[in-house]
PDB file of C-alpha atoms in Angstrom:
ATOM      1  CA  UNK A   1    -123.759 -45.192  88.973  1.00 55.00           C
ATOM      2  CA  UNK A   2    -124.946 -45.259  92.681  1.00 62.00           C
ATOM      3  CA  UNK A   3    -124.527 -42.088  94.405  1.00 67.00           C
ATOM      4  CA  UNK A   4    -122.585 -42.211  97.545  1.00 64.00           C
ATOM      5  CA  UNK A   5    -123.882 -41.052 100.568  1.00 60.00           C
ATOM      6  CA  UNK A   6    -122.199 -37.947 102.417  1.00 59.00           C
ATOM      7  CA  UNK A   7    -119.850 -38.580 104.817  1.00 54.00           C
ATOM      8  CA  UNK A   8    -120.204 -35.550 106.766  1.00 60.00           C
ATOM      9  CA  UNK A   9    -122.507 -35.660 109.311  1.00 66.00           C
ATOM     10  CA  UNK A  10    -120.615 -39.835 110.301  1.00 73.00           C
ATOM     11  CA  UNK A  11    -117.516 -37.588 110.113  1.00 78.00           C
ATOM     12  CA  UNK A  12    -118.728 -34.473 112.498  1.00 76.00           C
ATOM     13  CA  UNK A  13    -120.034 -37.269 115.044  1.00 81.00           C
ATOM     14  CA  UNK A  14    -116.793 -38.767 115.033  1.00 83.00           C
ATOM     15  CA  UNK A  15    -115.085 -35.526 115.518  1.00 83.00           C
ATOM     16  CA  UNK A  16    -116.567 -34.780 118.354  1.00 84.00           C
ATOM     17  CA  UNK A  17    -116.450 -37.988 120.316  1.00 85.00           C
ATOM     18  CA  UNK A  18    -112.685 -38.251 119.696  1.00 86.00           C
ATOM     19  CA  UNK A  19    -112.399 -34.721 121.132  1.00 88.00           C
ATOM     20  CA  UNK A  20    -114.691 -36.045 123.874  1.00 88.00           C
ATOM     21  CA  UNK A  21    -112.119 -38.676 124.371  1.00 83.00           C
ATOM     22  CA  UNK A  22    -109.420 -36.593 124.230  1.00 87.00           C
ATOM     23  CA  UNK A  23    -111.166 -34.446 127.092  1.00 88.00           C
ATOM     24  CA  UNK A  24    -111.544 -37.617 129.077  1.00 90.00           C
ATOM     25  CA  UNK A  25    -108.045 -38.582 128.583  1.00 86.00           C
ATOM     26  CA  UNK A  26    -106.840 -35.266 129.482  1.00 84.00           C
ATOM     27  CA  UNK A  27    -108.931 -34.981 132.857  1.00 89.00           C
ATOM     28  CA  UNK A  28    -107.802 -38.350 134.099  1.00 88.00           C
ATOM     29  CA  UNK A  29    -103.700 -37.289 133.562  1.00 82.00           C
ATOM     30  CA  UNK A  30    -104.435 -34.259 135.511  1.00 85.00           C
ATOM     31  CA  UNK A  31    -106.184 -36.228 138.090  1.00 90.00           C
ATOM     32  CA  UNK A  32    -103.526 -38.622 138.003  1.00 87.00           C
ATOM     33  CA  UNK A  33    -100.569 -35.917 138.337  1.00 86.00           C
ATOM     34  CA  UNK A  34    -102.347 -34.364 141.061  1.00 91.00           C
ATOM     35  CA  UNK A  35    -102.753 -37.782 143.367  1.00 91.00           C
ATOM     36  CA  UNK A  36     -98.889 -38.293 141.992  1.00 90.00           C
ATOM     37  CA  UNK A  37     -98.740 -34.290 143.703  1.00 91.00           C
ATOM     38  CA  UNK A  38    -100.784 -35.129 147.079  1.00 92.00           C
ATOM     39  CA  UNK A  39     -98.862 -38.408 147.243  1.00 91.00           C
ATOM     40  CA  UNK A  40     -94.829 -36.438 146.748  1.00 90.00           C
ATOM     41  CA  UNK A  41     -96.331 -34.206 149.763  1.00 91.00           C
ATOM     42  CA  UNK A  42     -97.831 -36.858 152.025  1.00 90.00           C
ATOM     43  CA  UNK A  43     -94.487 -38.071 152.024  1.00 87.00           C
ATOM     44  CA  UNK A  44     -92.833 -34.719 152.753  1.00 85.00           C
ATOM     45  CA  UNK A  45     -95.503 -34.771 155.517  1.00 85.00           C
ATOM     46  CA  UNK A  46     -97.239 -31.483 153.927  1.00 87.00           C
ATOM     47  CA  UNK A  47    -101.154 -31.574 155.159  1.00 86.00           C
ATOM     48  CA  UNK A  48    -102.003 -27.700 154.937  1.00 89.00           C
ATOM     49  CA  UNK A  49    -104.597 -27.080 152.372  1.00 92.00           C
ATOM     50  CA  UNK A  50    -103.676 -23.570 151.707  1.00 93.00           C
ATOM     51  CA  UNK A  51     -99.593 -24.494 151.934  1.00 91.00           C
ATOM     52  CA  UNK A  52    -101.028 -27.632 149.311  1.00 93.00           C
ATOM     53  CA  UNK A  53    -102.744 -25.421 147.091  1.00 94.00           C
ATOM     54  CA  UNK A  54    -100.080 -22.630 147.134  1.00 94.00           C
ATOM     55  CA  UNK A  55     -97.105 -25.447 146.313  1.00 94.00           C
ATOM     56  CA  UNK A  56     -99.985 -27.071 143.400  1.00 94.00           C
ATOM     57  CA  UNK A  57     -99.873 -23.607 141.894  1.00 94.00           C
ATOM     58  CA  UNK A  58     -96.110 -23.750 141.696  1.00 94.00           C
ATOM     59  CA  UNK A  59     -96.239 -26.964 140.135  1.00 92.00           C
ATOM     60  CA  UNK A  60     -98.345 -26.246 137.394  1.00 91.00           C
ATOM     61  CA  UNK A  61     -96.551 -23.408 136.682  1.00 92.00           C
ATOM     62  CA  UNK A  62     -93.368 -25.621 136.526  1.00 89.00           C
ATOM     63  CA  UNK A  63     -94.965 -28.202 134.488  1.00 86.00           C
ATOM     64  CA  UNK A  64     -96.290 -25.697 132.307  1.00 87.00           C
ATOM     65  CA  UNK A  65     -92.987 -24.334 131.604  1.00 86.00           C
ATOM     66  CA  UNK A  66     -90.956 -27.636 131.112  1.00 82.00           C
ATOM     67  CA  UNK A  67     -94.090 -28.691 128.990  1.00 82.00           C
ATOM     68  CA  UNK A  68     -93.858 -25.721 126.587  1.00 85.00           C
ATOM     69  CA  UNK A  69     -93.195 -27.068 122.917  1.00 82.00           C
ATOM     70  CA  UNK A  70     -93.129 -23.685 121.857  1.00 89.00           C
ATOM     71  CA  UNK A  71     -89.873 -22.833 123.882  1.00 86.00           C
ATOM     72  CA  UNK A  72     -86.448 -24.331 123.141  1.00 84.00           C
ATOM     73  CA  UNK A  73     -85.245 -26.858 124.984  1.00 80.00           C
ATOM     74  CA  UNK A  74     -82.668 -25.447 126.753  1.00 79.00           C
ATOM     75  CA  UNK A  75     -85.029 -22.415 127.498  1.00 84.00           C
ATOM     76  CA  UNK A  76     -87.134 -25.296 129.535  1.00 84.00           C
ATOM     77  CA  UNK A  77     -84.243 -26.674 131.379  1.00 81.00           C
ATOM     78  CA  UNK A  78     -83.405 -23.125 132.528  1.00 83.00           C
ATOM     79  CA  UNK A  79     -87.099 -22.173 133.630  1.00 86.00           C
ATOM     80  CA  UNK A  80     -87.153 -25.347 135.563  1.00 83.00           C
ATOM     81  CA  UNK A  81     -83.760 -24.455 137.140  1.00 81.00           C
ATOM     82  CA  UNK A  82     -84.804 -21.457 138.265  1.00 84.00           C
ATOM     83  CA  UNK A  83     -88.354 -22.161 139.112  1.00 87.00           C
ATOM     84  CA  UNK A  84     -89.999 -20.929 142.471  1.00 88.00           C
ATOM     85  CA  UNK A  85     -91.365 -24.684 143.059  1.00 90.00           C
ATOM     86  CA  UNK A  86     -87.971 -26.345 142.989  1.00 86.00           C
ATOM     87  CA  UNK A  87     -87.086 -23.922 146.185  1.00 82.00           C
ATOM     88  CA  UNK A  88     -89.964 -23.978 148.192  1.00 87.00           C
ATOM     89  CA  UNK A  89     -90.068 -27.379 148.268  1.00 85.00           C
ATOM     90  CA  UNK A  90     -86.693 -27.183 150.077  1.00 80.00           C
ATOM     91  CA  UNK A  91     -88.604 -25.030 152.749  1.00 76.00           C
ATOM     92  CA  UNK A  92     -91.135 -27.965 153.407  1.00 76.00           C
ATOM     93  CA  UNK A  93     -89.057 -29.236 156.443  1.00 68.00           C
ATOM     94  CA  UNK A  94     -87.688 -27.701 159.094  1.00 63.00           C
ATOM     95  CA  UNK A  95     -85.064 -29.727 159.775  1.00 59.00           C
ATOM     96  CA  UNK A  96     -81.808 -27.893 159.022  1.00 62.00           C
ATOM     97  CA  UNK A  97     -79.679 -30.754 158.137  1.00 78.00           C
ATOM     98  CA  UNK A  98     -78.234 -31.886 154.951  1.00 79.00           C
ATOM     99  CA  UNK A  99     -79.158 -35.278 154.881  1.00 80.00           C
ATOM    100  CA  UNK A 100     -82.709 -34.061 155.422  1.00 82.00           C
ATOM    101  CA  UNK A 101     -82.699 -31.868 152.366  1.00 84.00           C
ATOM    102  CA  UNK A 102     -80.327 -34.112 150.201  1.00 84.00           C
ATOM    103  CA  UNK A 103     -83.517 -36.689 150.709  1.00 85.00           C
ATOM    104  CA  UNK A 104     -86.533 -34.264 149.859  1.00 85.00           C
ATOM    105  CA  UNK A 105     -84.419 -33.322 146.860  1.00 86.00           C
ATOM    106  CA  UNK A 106     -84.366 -37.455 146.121  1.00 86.00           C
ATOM    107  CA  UNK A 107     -88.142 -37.679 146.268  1.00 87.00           C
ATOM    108  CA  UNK A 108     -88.393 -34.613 144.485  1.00 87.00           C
ATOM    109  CA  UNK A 109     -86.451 -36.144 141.584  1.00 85.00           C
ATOM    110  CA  UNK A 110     -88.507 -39.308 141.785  1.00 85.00           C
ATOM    111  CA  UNK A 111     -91.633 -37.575 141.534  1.00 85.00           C
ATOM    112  CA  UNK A 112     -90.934 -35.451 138.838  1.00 82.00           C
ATOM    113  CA  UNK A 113     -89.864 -38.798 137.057  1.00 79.00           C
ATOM    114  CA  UNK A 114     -93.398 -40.699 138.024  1.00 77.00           C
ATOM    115  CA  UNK A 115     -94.859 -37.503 136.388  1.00 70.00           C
ATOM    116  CA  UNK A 116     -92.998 -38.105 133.300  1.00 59.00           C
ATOM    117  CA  UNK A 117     -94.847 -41.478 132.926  1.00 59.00           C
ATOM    118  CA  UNK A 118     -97.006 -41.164 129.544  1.00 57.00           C
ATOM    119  CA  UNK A 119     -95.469 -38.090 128.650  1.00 59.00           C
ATOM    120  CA  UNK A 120     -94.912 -37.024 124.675  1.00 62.00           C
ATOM    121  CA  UNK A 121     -91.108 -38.152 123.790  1.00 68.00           C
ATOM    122  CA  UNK A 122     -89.612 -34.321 124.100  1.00 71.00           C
ATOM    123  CA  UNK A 123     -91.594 -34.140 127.231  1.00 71.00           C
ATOM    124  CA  UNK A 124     -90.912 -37.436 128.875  1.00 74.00           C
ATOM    125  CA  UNK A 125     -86.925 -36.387 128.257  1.00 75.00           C
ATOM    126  CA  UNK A 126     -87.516 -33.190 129.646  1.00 77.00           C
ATOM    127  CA  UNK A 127     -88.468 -35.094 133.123  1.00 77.00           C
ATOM    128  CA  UNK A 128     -86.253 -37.569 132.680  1.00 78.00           C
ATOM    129  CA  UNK A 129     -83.432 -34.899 132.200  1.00 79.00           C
ATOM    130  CA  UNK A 130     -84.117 -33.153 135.195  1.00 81.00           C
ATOM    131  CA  UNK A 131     -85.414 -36.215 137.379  1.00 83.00           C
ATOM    132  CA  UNK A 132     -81.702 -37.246 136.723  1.00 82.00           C
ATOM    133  CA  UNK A 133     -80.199 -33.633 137.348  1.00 82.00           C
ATOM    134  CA  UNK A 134     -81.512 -33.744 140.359  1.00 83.00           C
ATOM    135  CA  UNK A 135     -80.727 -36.901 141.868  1.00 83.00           C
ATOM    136  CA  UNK A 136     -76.789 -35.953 140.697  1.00 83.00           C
ATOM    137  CA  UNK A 137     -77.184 -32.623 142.249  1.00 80.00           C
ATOM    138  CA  UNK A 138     -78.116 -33.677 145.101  1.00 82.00           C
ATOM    139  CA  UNK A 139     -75.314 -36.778 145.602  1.00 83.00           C
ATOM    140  CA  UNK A 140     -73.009 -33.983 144.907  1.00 81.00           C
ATOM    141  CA  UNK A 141     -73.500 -30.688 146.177  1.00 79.00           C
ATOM    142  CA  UNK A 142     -71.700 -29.934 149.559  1.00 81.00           C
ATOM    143  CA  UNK A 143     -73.728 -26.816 150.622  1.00 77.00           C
ATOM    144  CA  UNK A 144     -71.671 -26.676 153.703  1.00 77.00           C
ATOM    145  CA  UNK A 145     -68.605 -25.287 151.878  1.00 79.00           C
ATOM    146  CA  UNK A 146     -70.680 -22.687 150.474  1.00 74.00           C
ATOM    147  CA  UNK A 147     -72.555 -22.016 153.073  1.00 80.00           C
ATOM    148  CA  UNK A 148     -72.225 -17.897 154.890  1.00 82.00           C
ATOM    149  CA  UNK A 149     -72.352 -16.425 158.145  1.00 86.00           C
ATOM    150  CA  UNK A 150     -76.189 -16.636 159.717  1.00 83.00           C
ATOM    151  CA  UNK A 151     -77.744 -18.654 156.260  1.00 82.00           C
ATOM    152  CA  UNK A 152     -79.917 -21.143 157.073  1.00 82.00           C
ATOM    153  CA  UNK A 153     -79.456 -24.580 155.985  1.00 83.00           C
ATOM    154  CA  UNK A 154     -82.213 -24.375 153.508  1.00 78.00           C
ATOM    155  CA  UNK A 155     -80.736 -21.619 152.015  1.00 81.00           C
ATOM    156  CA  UNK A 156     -77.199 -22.827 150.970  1.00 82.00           C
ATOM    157  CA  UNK A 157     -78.912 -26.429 150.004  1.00 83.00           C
ATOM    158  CA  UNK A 158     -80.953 -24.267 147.480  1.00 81.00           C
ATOM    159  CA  UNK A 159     -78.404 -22.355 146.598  1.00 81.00           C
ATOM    160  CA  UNK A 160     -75.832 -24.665 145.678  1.00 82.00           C
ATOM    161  CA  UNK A 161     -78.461 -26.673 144.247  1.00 81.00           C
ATOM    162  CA  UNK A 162     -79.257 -24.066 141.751  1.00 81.00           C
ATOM    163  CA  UNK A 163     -75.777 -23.603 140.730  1.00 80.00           C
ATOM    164  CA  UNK A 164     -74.928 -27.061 140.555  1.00 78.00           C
ATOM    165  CA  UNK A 165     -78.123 -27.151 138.428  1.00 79.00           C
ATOM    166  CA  UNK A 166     -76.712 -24.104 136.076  1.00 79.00           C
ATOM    167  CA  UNK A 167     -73.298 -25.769 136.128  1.00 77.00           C
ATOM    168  CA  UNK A 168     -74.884 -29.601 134.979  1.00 69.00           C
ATOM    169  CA  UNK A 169     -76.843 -27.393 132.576  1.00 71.00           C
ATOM    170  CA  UNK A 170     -74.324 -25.805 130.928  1.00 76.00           C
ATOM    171  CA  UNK A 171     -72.708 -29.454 130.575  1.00 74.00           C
ATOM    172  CA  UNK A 172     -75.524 -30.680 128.523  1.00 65.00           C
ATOM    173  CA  UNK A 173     -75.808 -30.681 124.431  1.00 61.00           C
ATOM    174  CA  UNK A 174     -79.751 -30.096 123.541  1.00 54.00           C
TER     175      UNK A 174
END
């Protein structure tokens, strides 16, 4: 019989330039999520670095979060809900009126939909699901009724935006 030659070494080589690839793969959907990033705040007319780098922070976070496969679903949808990034990009303009914010919270939906572009399947719904939250939020929500005595704009859109987050939420079968 002819002895066959071990595969191990063909095997360990392989190994590690798939997990090279994998590495290369990975950098360039960072790199591609944070030009998709720049891009959402060159458009909300953001330019300060340390503002930037503060709001990039929040984002990963965010992602992070929604990202989790270790955490239900429905865990996700409420981190995102009540994440610090979904808020302070309400504070990016200061323009008080609704039509202002109702549009920020439009490109904010169609960013976080761009960034669901190659996602995994639970992932991609995950975006998708709140991409769509968002945009119906934000055709809905009349922060004016809700509004108080002396709150800002800014304030009511965000927080009738988070309840009428919590409410679409609780409408939703995981």
């Amino acid at each position: 019989m002819t002895d066959i030659p071990p595969l191990e070494p063909k095997t360990a080589k392989m190994s590690s330039m798939l997990q090279k690839y994998r590495d290369i793969l990975e950098k360039e959907r960072e790199d591609t999520l944070r030009q998709q990033f720049m891009d959402f705040l060159e458009k909300m007319e953001v330019s300060d670095e340390e503002r930037v780098e503060s709001l990039y922070g929040d984002f990963q976070i965010f992602m992070n979060n929604i990202e989790n496969d270790e955490t239900a679903l429905q865990d996700r949808v409420t981190s995102a809900i009540q994440s610090e990034f979904l808020y302070r990009i309400m504070t990016l303009k200061n323009s008080s009126r609704e039509r202002e914010l109702r549009k920020i919270t439009h490109e904010l939906s169609g960013f976080i939909e761009k960034a669901a572009h190659n996602a995994e399947s639970e992932q991609q719904f995950m975006r998708n699901l709140l991409s769509n939250s968002l945009r119906a939020v934000a055709d809905e929500i009349e922060p004016k009724k809700g509004r108080q005595p002396g709150q800002s704009m800014h304030e009511a859109w965000a927080d009738a935006m988070r309840l009428g987050l919590e409410l679409f939420q609780q409408t939703q079968k995981y």
